[in-house]
Short mmCIF file of C-alpha atoms in Angstrom, two decimals:
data_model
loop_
_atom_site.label_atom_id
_atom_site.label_comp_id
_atom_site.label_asym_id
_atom_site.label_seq_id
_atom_site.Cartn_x
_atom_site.Cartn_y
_atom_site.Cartn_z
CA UNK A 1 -16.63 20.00 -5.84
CA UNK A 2 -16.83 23.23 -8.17
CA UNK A 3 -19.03 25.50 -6.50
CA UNK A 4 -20.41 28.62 -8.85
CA UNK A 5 -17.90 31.47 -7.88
CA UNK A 6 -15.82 29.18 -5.66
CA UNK A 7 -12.27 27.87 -6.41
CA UNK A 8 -12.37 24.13 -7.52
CA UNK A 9 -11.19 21.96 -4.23
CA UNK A 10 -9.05 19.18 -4.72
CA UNK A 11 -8.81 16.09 -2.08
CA UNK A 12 -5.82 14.53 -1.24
CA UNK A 13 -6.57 10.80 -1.78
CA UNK A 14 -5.11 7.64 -0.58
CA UNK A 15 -5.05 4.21 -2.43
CA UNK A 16 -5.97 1.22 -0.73
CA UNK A 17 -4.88 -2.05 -1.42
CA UNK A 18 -6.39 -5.03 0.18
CA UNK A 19 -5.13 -8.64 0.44
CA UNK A 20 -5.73 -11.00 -2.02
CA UNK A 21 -5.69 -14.75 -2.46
CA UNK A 22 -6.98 -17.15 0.21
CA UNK A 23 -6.43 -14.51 2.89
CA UNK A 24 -8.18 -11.57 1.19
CA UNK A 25 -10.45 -9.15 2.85
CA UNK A 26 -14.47 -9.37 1.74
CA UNK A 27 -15.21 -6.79 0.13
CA UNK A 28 -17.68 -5.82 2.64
CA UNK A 29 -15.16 -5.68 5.26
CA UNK A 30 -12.67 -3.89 2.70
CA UNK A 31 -15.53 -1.29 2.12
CA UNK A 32 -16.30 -0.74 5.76
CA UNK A 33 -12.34 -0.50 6.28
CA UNK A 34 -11.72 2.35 3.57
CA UNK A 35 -15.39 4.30 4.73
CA UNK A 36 -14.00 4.34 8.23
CA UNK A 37 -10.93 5.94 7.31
CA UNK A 38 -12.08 8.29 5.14
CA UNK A 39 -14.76 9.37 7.43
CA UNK A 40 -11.53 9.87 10.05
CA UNK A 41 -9.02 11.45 7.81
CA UNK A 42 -11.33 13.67 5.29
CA UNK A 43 -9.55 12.20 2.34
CA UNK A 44 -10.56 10.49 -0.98
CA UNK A 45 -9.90 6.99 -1.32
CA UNK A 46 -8.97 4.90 -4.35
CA UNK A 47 -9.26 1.11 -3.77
CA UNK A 48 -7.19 -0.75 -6.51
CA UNK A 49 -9.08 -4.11 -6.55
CA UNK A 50 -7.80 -7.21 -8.79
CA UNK A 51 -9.30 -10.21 -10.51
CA UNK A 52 -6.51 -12.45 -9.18
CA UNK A 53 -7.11 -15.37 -6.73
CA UNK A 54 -3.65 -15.87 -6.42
CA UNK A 55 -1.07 -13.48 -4.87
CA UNK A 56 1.38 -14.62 -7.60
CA UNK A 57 -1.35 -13.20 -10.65
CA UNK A 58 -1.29 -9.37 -9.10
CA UNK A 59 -1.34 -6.72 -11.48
CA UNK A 60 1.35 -4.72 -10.02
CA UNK A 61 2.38 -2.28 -13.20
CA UNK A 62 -1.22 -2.15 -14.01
CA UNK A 63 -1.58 -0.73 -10.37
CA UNK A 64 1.83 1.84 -10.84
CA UNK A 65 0.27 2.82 -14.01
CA UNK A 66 -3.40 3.64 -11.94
CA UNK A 67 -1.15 5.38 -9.58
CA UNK A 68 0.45 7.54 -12.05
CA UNK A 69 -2.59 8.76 -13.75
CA UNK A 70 -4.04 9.70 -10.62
CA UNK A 71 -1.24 11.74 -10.12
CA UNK A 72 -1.32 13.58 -13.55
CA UNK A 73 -4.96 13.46 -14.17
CA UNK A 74 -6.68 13.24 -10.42
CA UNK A 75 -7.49 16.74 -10.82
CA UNK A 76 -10.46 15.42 -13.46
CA UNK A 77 -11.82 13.60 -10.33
CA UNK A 78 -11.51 16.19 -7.73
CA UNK A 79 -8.00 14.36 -6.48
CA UNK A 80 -4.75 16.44 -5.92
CA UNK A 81 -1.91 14.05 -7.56
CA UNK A 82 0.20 16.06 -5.82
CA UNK A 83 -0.85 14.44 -2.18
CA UNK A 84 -0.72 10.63 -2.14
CA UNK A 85 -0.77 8.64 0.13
CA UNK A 86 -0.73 4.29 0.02
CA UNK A 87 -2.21 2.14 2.46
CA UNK A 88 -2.33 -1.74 2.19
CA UNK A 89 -3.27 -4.47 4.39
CA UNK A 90 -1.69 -7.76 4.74
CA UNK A 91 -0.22 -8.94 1.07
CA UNK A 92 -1.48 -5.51 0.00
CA UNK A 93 0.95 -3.63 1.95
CA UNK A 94 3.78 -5.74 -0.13
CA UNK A 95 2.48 -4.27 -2.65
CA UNK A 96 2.47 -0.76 -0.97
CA UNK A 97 6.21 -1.16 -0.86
CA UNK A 98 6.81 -1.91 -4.12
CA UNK A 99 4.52 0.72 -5.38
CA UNK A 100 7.16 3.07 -3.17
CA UNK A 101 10.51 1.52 -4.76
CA UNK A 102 8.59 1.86 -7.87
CA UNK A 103 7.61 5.53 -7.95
CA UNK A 104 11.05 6.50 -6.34
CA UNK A 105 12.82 4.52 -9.05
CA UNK A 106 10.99 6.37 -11.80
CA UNK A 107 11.32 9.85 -9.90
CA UNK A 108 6.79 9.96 -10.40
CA UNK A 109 4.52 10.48 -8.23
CA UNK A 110 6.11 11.50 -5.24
CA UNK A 111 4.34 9.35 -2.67
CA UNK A 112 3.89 11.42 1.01
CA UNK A 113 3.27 8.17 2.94
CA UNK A 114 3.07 4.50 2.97
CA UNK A 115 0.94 3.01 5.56
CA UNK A 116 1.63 -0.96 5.87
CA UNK A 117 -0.92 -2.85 8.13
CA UNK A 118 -0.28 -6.11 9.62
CA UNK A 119 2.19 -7.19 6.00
CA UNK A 120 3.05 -10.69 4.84
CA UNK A 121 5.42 -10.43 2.32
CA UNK A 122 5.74 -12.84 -0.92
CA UNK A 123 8.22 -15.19 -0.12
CA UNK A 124 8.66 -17.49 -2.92
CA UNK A 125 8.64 -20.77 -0.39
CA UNK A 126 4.91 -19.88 0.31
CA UNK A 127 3.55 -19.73 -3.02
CA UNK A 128 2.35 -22.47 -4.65
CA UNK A 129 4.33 -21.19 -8.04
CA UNK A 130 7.21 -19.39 -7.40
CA UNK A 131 8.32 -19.67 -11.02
CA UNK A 132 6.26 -17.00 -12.14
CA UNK A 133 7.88 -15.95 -15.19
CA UNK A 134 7.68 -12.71 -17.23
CA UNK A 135 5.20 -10.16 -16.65
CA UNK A 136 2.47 -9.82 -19.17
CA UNK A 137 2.04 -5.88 -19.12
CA UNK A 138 5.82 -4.13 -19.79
CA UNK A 139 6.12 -0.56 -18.81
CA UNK A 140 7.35 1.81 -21.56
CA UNK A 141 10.85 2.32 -19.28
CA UNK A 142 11.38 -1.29 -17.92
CA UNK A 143 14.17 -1.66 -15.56
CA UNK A 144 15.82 -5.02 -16.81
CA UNK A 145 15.43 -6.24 -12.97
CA UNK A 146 11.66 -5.78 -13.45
CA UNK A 147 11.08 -7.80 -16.04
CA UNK A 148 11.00 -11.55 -13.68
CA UNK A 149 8.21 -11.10 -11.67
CA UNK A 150 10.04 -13.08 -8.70
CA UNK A 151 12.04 -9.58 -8.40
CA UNK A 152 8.85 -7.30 -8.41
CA UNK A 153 7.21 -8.79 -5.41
CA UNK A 154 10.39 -9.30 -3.31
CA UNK A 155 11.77 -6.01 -4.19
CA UNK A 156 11.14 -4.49 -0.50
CA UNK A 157 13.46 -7.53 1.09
CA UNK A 158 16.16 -7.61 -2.13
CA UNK A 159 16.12 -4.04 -2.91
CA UNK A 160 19.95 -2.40 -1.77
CA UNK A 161 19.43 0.02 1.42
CA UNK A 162 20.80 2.90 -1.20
CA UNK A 163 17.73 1.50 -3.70
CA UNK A 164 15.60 2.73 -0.79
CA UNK A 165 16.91 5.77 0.16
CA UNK A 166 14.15 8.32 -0.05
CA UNK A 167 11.07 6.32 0.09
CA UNK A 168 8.28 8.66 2.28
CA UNK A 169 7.96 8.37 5.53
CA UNK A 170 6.70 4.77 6.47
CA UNK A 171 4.06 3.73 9.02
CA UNK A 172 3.96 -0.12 9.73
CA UNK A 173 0.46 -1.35 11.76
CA UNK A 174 0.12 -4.40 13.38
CA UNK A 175 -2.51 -5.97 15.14
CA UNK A 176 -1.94 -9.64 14.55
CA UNK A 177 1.09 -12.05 15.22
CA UNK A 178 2.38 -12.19 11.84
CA UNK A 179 4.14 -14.85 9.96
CA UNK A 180 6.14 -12.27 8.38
CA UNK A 181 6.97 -10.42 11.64
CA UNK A 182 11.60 -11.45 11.20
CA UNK A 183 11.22 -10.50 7.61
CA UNK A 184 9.38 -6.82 8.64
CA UNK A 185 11.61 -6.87 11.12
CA UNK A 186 14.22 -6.94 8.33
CA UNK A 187 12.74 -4.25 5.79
CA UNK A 188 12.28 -1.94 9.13
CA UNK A 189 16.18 -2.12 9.88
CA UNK A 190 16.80 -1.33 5.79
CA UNK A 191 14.48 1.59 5.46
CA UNK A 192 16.00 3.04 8.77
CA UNK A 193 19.61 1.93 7.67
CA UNK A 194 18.65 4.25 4.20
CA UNK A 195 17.97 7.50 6.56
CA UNK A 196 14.40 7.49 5.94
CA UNK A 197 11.30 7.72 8.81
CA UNK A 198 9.88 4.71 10.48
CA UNK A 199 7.10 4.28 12.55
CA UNK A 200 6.68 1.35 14.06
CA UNK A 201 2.91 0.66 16.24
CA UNK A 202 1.13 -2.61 17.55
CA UNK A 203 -2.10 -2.84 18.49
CA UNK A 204 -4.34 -5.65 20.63
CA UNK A 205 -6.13 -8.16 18.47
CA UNK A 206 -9.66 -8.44 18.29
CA UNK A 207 -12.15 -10.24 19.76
CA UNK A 208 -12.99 -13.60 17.64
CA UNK A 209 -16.30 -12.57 18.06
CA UNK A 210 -15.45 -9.66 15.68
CA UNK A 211 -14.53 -11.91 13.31
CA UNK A 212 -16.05 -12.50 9.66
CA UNK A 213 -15.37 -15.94 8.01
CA UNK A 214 -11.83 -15.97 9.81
CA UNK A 215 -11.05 -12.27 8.99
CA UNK A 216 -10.68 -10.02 12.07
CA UNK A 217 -12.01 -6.51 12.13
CA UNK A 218 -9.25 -4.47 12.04
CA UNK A 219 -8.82 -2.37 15.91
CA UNK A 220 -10.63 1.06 16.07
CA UNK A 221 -7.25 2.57 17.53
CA UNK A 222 -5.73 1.37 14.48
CA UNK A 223 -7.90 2.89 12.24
CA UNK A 224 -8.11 6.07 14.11
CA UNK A 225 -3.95 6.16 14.10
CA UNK A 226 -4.55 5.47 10.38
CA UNK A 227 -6.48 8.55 9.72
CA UNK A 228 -4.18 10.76 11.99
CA UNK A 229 -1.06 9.82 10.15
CA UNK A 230 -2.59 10.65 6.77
CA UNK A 231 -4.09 14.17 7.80
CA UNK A 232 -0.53 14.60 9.37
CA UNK A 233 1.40 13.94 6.49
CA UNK A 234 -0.90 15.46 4.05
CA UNK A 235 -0.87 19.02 5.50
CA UNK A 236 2.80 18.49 5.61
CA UNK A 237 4.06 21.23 3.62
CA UNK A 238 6.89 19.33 1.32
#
């Protein structure tokens, strides 16, 4: 918004990443998600969407580098790069925590919160290729770790407590009984071993009449804690 005579006002945005594979959100339901919480929180909302119909083909560094230009260039789109926020839902909020490690490793953007709703993490057992080889796109300053693919998406379970030391201030969601719920368990008692904030908040399942095609509308207490913890943390003053 750049009102005649008015200073230029900049929205502190959140990016959204969905699931993806068999499990994915439809992108109606990933629409009406996102609206909802940007109606509750007043913020802008990037969704980074992918191609992929496999959770082993995600772009992840294409992704970091969205996440970075937001943060130098947001301003363009009415976005303050200086307030982000990340929010993913199921194999999306994986990716939420590697988007963390990622931008703490490389000191850019600093990320005010990661929201993580009902996660499954990628455990190499449950993919149908866990040999994934070499990532196609190499950032310019590649951490030799980063280069096998295997150690990108597991980096929130294999990354050393003093690897995660500083990450923002984490909210974890969940509304479902989770196949992943010993291995959150797991990342919860690393974050929190590393000195940094968890909050942890479970909410009732919907009803299956809610349901489209087998995905659940997510609970309007969760969405309405969603909102609250990103206008908290964005009028933070740090």
């Amino acid at each position: 918004l750049n009102l005649a005579g008015q200073e230029k006002f900049e929205f502190p945005v959140f990016l959204f990443i969905a699931s993806t594979g068999e499990c994915q959100l439809s992108i109606e339901n990933q629409d009406h998600l996102v609206s909802q919480i940007v109606n509750r929180s007043r913020q802008a909302a990037v969704i980074l969407n992918s191609p992929a119909i496999s959770a082993e083909q995600l772009p992840v560094f294409e992704w970091f580098a969205a996440m970075k230009w937001i943060a130098y260039c947001g301003t363009e789109l009415g976005l303050d790069g200086r307030r982000i926020a990340l929010v993913g839902h199921e194999l999306g909020a994986n990716v939420v925590a590697i988007l963390s490690i990622m931008a703490l490793a490389d000191n850019f953007p600093n990320i005010r919160l990661q929201v993580m709703i009902d996660t499954q993490f990628f455990l190499s057992q449950r993919l149908k290729k866990p040999n994934r080889g070499r990532c196609r796109t190499v950032p310019e300053h590649m951490r030799q770790e980063w280069v096998d693919m295997e150690s990108v998406y597991n980096l929130p379970l294999q990354s050393m407590m003093s690897e995660l030391s500083g990450l923002p201030p984490t909210i974890i969601e969940q509304s479902l009984n989770m196949e992943s719920f010993y291995e959150l368990g797991y990342y919860c008692s690393k974050l929190v071993g590393a000195g940094n904030s968890v909050t942890c908040v479970n909410f009732e399942e919907c009803n299956t009449e809610q349901c489209n095609n087998g995905i659940p509308y997510l609970s309007q207490k969760l969405v309405a804690h969603t909102a609250y913890e990103l206008m908290k943390c964005q009028k933070a003053q740090y």
